XYZ file of C-alpha atoms in Angstrom:
390
model
C -4.828 0.268 21.375
C -4.244 -2.965 19.481
C -3.474 -2.529 15.798
C -4.907 -5.003 13.294
C -2.751 -7.501 11.478
C -3.451 -7.295 7.758
C -1.694 -10.509 6.766
C -3.769 -13.610 6.150
C -3.280 -17.293 5.462
C -4.310 -18.736 2.119
C -7.222 -20.517 3.733
C -8.548 -17.110 4.838
C -8.359 -15.832 1.251
C -10.566 -18.740 0.177
C -13.144 -17.997 2.862
C -13.845 -14.317 2.253
C -17.293 -12.690 2.553
C -17.585 -12.713 -1.250
C -17.030 -16.463 -1.426
C -19.536 -16.977 1.378
C -21.903 -14.844 -0.701
C -21.742 -17.220 -3.662
C -18.881 -15.715 -5.707
C -16.306 -18.318 -6.703
C -12.603 -17.822 -5.993
C -11.529 -17.116 -9.588
C -14.272 -14.541 -10.065
C -13.280 -12.751 -6.872
C -9.675 -12.640 -8.045
C -10.854 -11.096 -11.303
C -12.906 -8.498 -9.446
C -9.894 -7.596 -7.322
C -7.746 -7.260 -10.420
C -10.340 -5.082 -12.158
C -10.609 -2.815 -9.134
C -6.836 -2.460 -8.786
C -6.388 -1.720 -12.488
C -9.195 0.835 -12.351
C -7.533 2.658 -9.447
C -4.285 2.810 -11.430
C -6.034 4.111 -14.546
C -8.115 6.651 -12.653
C -5.171 7.860 -10.574
C -2.944 8.209 -13.623
C -5.588 10.175 -15.487
C -5.728 12.581 -12.538
C -1.956 12.889 -12.212
C -1.732 11.250 -8.804
C 1.535 9.840 -7.548
C 2.238 6.154 -7.628
C 2.344 5.914 -3.833
C -1.200 7.286 -3.669
C -2.519 4.731 -6.147
C -0.725 1.865 -4.401
C -2.152 2.917 -1.034
C -5.651 3.017 -2.514
C -5.231 -0.492 -3.904
C -4.135 -1.839 -0.524
C -7.214 -0.267 1.067
C -9.295 -1.927 -1.666
C -7.910 -5.406 -0.929
C -8.292 -4.985 2.825
C -11.874 -3.743 2.510
C -13.020 -6.903 0.717
C -11.621 -9.102 3.459
C -14.612 -7.892 5.497
C -17.269 -7.186 2.847
C -18.681 -8.869 -0.233
C -18.440 -7.731 -3.830
C -22.183 -8.356 -4.086
C -22.866 -5.749 -1.414
C -20.345 -3.093 -2.453
C -19.653 -2.518 -6.174
C -15.936 -2.608 -6.856
C -15.795 0.574 -8.942
C -17.549 2.655 -6.270
C -15.202 1.173 -3.666
C -12.212 1.897 -5.904
C -13.151 5.590 -6.135
C -13.642 5.717 -2.376
C -10.233 4.111 -1.729
C -8.567 6.549 -4.116
C -10.280 9.473 -2.403
C -9.050 8.369 1.029
C -5.555 7.520 -0.216
C -5.223 11.001 -1.687
C -5.875 12.502 1.729
C -3.478 10.156 3.505
C -0.640 10.637 1.010
C -1.224 14.418 0.963
C -2.292 14.490 -2.694
C -6.019 15.146 -2.187
C -8.534 15.264 -5.017
C -12.149 16.368 -4.852
C -14.749 13.634 -4.787
C -16.550 14.980 -7.859
C -13.252 15.117 -9.782
C -12.665 11.425 -9.096
C -16.239 10.564 -10.081
C -15.965 12.584 -13.290
C -12.740 10.774 -14.194
C -14.306 7.409 -13.387
C -17.296 8.170 -15.586
C -14.973 8.840 -18.505
C -13.192 5.512 -18.008
C -16.191 3.248 -17.375
C -18.873 2.122 -19.750
C -22.411 3.370 -19.209
C -23.752 0.170 -17.704
C -20.793 -0.109 -15.280
C -21.303 3.462 -14.106
C -24.875 2.526 -13.103
C -23.402 1.138 -9.882
C -22.813 4.731 -8.729
C -26.563 5.328 -8.508
C -28.482 8.579 -8.903
C -26.211 10.510 -6.516
C -22.626 9.241 -7.060
C -21.097 11.700 -4.623
C -23.377 10.573 -1.820
C -22.564 6.927 -2.554
C -18.811 7.532 -2.414
C -18.924 9.753 0.662
C -21.130 7.297 2.555
C -18.847 4.427 1.617
C -15.816 6.373 2.835
C -17.156 6.227 6.390
C -17.691 2.482 6.087
C -14.172 2.097 4.675
C -12.626 3.953 7.601
C -14.504 1.771 10.078
C -13.534 -1.377 8.206
C -9.814 -0.658 8.215
C -10.044 0.559 11.827
C -8.562 3.925 10.826
C -5.219 2.199 10.243
C -4.177 4.458 7.382
C -0.415 3.860 7.374
C 0.637 1.660 4.439
C 4.152 0.650 3.379
C 4.983 -0.436 -0.173
C 7.799 -2.551 -1.676
C 9.112 0.331 -3.816
C 11.166 1.924 -1.066
C 12.687 -1.407 -0.050
C 13.465 -2.268 -3.675
C 15.464 0.949 -4.122
C 17.201 0.439 -0.780
C 18.308 -3.089 -1.680
C 19.353 -2.126 -5.209
C 21.803 0.434 -3.851
C 23.851 -2.385 -2.333
C 24.198 -4.545 -5.451
C 27.448 -4.692 -7.405
C 27.942 -5.775 -10.993
C 27.510 -4.668 -14.576
C 25.563 -1.408 -14.438
C 23.556 -2.033 -17.635
C 22.400 -5.499 -16.608
C 21.776 -4.290 -13.094
C 19.577 -1.425 -14.262
C 17.599 -3.798 -16.499
C 17.045 -6.159 -13.580
C 15.903 -3.359 -11.258
C 13.503 -2.062 -13.923
C 11.988 -5.521 -14.343
C 11.600 -5.906 -10.576
C 9.891 -2.512 -10.441
C 7.439 -3.708 -13.103
C 6.702 -6.856 -11.137
C 5.935 -4.778 -8.034
C 3.470 -2.714 -10.083
C 1.710 -5.836 -11.337
C 1.713 -7.481 -7.907
C -0.811 -4.873 -6.764
C -3.416 -6.721 -8.829
C -2.885 -9.829 -6.685
C -3.407 -10.434 -2.982
C 0.282 -10.766 -2.057
C -0.015 -7.506 -0.098
C -2.482 -9.382 2.161
C -0.045 -12.248 2.714
C 3.458 -10.838 3.149
C 5.264 -7.729 4.348
C 6.475 -5.260 1.687
C 10.155 -5.985 2.314
C 9.605 -9.705 1.650
C 7.671 -8.898 -1.541
C 10.556 -6.683 -2.683
C 13.064 -9.477 -2.065
C 10.924 -12.024 -3.922
C 10.388 -9.872 -6.983
C 14.050 -8.855 -7.184
C 14.819 -12.573 -7.053
C 12.326 -13.220 -9.873
C 13.745 -10.404 -11.985
C 17.292 -11.628 -11.474
C 16.288 -15.080 -12.703
C 14.497 -13.799 -15.809
C 17.154 -11.214 -16.689
C 19.941 -13.764 -16.032
C 21.701 -11.420 -13.652
C 22.718 -13.118 -10.428
C 23.621 -10.935 -7.478
C 26.907 -12.398 -6.225
C 28.446 -9.358 -4.549
C 26.920 -6.571 -2.542
C 27.896 -3.868 -0.094
C 27.966 -5.088 3.501
C 28.443 -8.751 2.632
C 29.390 -10.889 5.637
C 30.752 -14.449 5.793
C 27.511 -15.694 7.344
C 25.387 -14.285 4.491
C 24.549 -17.142 2.137
C 22.278 -14.962 -0.039
C 22.075 -11.219 -0.518
C 18.734 -10.869 1.264
C 20.108 -12.413 4.468
C 21.422 -8.944 5.281
C 17.925 -7.405 5.110
C 15.300 -10.082 5.848
C 16.049 -12.874 8.263
C 14.523 -16.356 8.180
C 12.814 -15.986 4.793
C 12.806 -19.309 2.969
C 13.052 -20.020 -0.713
C 9.573 -21.572 -0.578
C 8.099 -18.218 0.485
C 9.873 -16.354 -2.304
C 8.834 -18.874 -4.933
C 5.224 -18.733 -3.765
C 5.159 -14.944 -4.247
C 6.826 -15.267 -7.656
C 4.294 -17.861 -8.818
C 1.365 -15.678 -7.770
C 2.702 -12.806 -9.859
C 3.475 -15.074 -12.823
C -0.014 -16.566 -12.623
C -1.323 -13.061 -13.178
C 0.139 -13.036 -16.674
C -1.549 -16.349 -17.456
C -4.864 -14.890 -16.298
C -4.309 -11.922 -18.611
C -3.919 -14.246 -21.589
C -7.209 -15.941 -20.747
C -9.150 -12.785 -19.878
C -10.363 -12.271 -23.437
C -12.626 -15.313 -23.129
C -14.215 -14.185 -19.854
C -17.623 -12.508 -19.925
C -17.848 -8.870 -18.917
C -18.619 -8.188 -15.298
C -22.358 -7.649 -14.778
C -23.582 -4.232 -13.658
C -24.230 -3.812 -9.966
C -26.675 -1.778 -7.985
C -25.292 0.955 -5.732
C -25.090 0.005 -2.037
C -28.092 2.174 -1.202
C -30.269 0.245 -3.694
C -28.793 -3.229 -3.308
C -30.485 -3.801 0.054
C -31.824 -1.768 3.004
C -29.130 0.660 4.183
C -28.878 -0.676 7.719
C -28.759 -4.327 6.591
C -26.579 -4.093 3.493
C -23.321 -3.605 5.393
C -21.714 -4.534 8.647
C -21.500 -0.914 9.665
C -19.860 -1.749 12.958
C -16.116 -1.553 12.903
C -14.092 -4.788 12.925
C -12.733 -3.414 16.171
C -16.125 -3.695 17.873
C -17.964 -6.399 15.940
C -18.039 -9.659 17.888
C -18.555 -12.947 16.097
C -20.031 -16.100 17.712
C -16.593 -17.449 18.533
C -15.876 -14.392 20.630
C -13.076 -13.021 18.497
C -12.828 -9.391 17.552
C -14.282 -8.849 14.097
C -12.658 -11.228 11.629
C -9.148 -10.776 12.994
C -8.232 -13.445 15.501
C -6.312 -12.655 18.668
C -3.203 -14.394 17.395
C -3.101 -11.936 14.500
C -3.086 -8.803 16.632
C 0.164 -6.882 16.554
C 0.611 -4.339 19.289
C 4.020 -3.173 18.106
C 4.731 0.183 16.524
C 4.091 0.356 12.779
C 6.980 0.442 10.347
C 7.767 4.025 9.301
C 6.130 5.076 6.068
C 8.211 4.923 2.919
C 8.326 8.371 1.387
C 8.017 8.228 -2.377
C 11.242 9.285 -4.052
C 9.444 11.015 -6.879
C 6.048 11.641 -8.424
C 6.803 10.079 -11.789
C 4.572 7.307 -13.077
C 6.410 4.202 -14.116
C 5.298 2.816 -17.484
C 6.897 -0.288 -18.818
C 9.500 -0.427 -21.572
C 8.359 -1.750 -24.976
C 10.194 -5.008 -24.364
C 7.591 -6.011 -21.761
C 4.519 -5.026 -23.776
C 3.335 -8.618 -24.466
C 3.316 -9.318 -20.716
C 0.647 -8.195 -18.275
C 2.295 -4.825 -17.950
C 0.358 -1.611 -17.705
C -0.231 0.129 -21.031
C 1.076 3.670 -21.503
C 1.257 6.021 -19.700
C 2.591 3.575 -17.063
C 6.033 3.250 -18.606
C 8.507 5.626 -17.050
C 11.797 3.995 -16.056
C 12.552 2.976 -12.517
C 15.032 5.114 -10.570
C 18.554 4.626 -11.946
C 20.893 2.358 -10.099
C 23.714 4.134 -8.248
C 26.320 2.544 -10.487
C 24.767 4.293 -13.497
C 24.995 7.761 -12.001
C 27.950 9.906 -13.095
C 28.708 11.152 -9.602
C 29.999 8.782 -6.946
C 29.652 11.210 -4.076
C 25.866 11.000 -4.002
C 23.634 7.975 -4.443
C 20.821 9.891 -6.061
C 20.561 13.519 -7.225
C 19.345 15.655 -4.347
C 16.860 17.550 -6.520
C 15.141 14.377 -7.670
C 15.302 12.473 -4.404
C 14.761 14.832 -1.463
C 15.599 13.571 2.011
C 12.888 11.468 3.595
C 10.561 13.335 5.878
C 10.015 12.299 9.472
C 7.040 9.890 9.554
C 3.917 11.464 10.998
C 3.690 9.062 13.922
C 7.105 10.152 15.192
C 7.387 13.443 17.041
C 10.453 15.432 17.978
C 11.427 15.092 21.649
C 10.197 17.873 23.885
C 13.137 20.101 24.903
C 13.772 20.272 28.674
C 12.293 23.205 30.499
C 15.025 25.730 31.233
C 14.306 28.291 33.937
C 15.514 31.830 33.361
C 18.599 32.865 35.287
C 18.267 34.532 38.668
C 17.647 38.224 38.659
C 20.680 40.499 38.778
C 18.879 43.790 38.641
C 17.730 46.032 41.449
C 14.236 46.015 39.991
C 11.676 43.535 41.198
C 11.178 40.411 39.041
C 8.195 38.072 39.393
C 8.855 34.598 40.802
C 9.259 31.566 38.524
C 6.200 29.433 37.707
C 5.181 26.889 40.294
C 5.600 26.801 44.035
C 8.471 29.048 45.152
C 10.020 29.692 48.568
C 9.062 33.026 50.031
C 11.597 35.775 49.841
C 11.050 39.534 50.008
C 11.549 41.570 46.863
C 14.885 43.321 46.614
C 14.986 46.952 47.737
């Protein structure tokens, strides 16, 4: 089975179903940001882990590469993505609990998009979401790569911890952009560590495993990544802060009808999966053949803890999440008192085996030959005839 490729060119991001439906590019970006922020707020209010919220946001961005914001209200979709992400990340929440939390966070006219039966709307949309993402539920995030890279850095521990914390904040904010639809999580982690090192004035000059052919620290982890790619990711995240400064002048998003009332149920959505929907050009869904990756997925990053990461007061004027999103990032190894362990075992349990890997089947060992005078039944399978011992 061919797995979908969830990485798009910039021209694809400017030709989404929402834009074809009459929504301009800036408005769609604002809708994506509102949906991502809502998932973070709703998940935090319910005590969900950060990995669960990040997975829900990735589902949200992928869903609207196939559907329009006019057809599916973003807040209903956000609740649906959070519901599915809770199941995938093994932190499930009941549908009515998510809806109740959403109702407390949304204004009355925004909650109208949930219709007369909110649970039915969310549960129906969950089936459409699963078909849209082709049941590809495995999602990796930059957090695990960020921690992995930070373990190798050498330098002043205080400055290093400040830089890692800033990079962690940038990863949080990047979820409100579409960089997760453009680049792999390890490249995003490299770019945002690079951005944090520039802003915190801490340059990584020495690291564990440095080789003579390594011109930059990320050459050891990500090959062939150019400075243009890193700067493009950094600018997209920095543009987010400029949008936040201008958001006060934007009008409030209009209320939307629930999917069941927006248009006839069988016409309002492309209910066929992108795996089976054929467009006039003959390609599969909206994913072209040159974007199909048949390789095995990258193993899932297991969250190191369930703590939410709010930002320190120093970053409050920026587009950082308001409390309670301000817990510190995991401490850098150089800050820890013990040098025998990178992280405390109680706080950072060993990573579990990813679900798509299975332990090898042990070889079948036949029991030894009988040594007793009593009759023993033959081994399974075809056996040569021999009379029972007397």
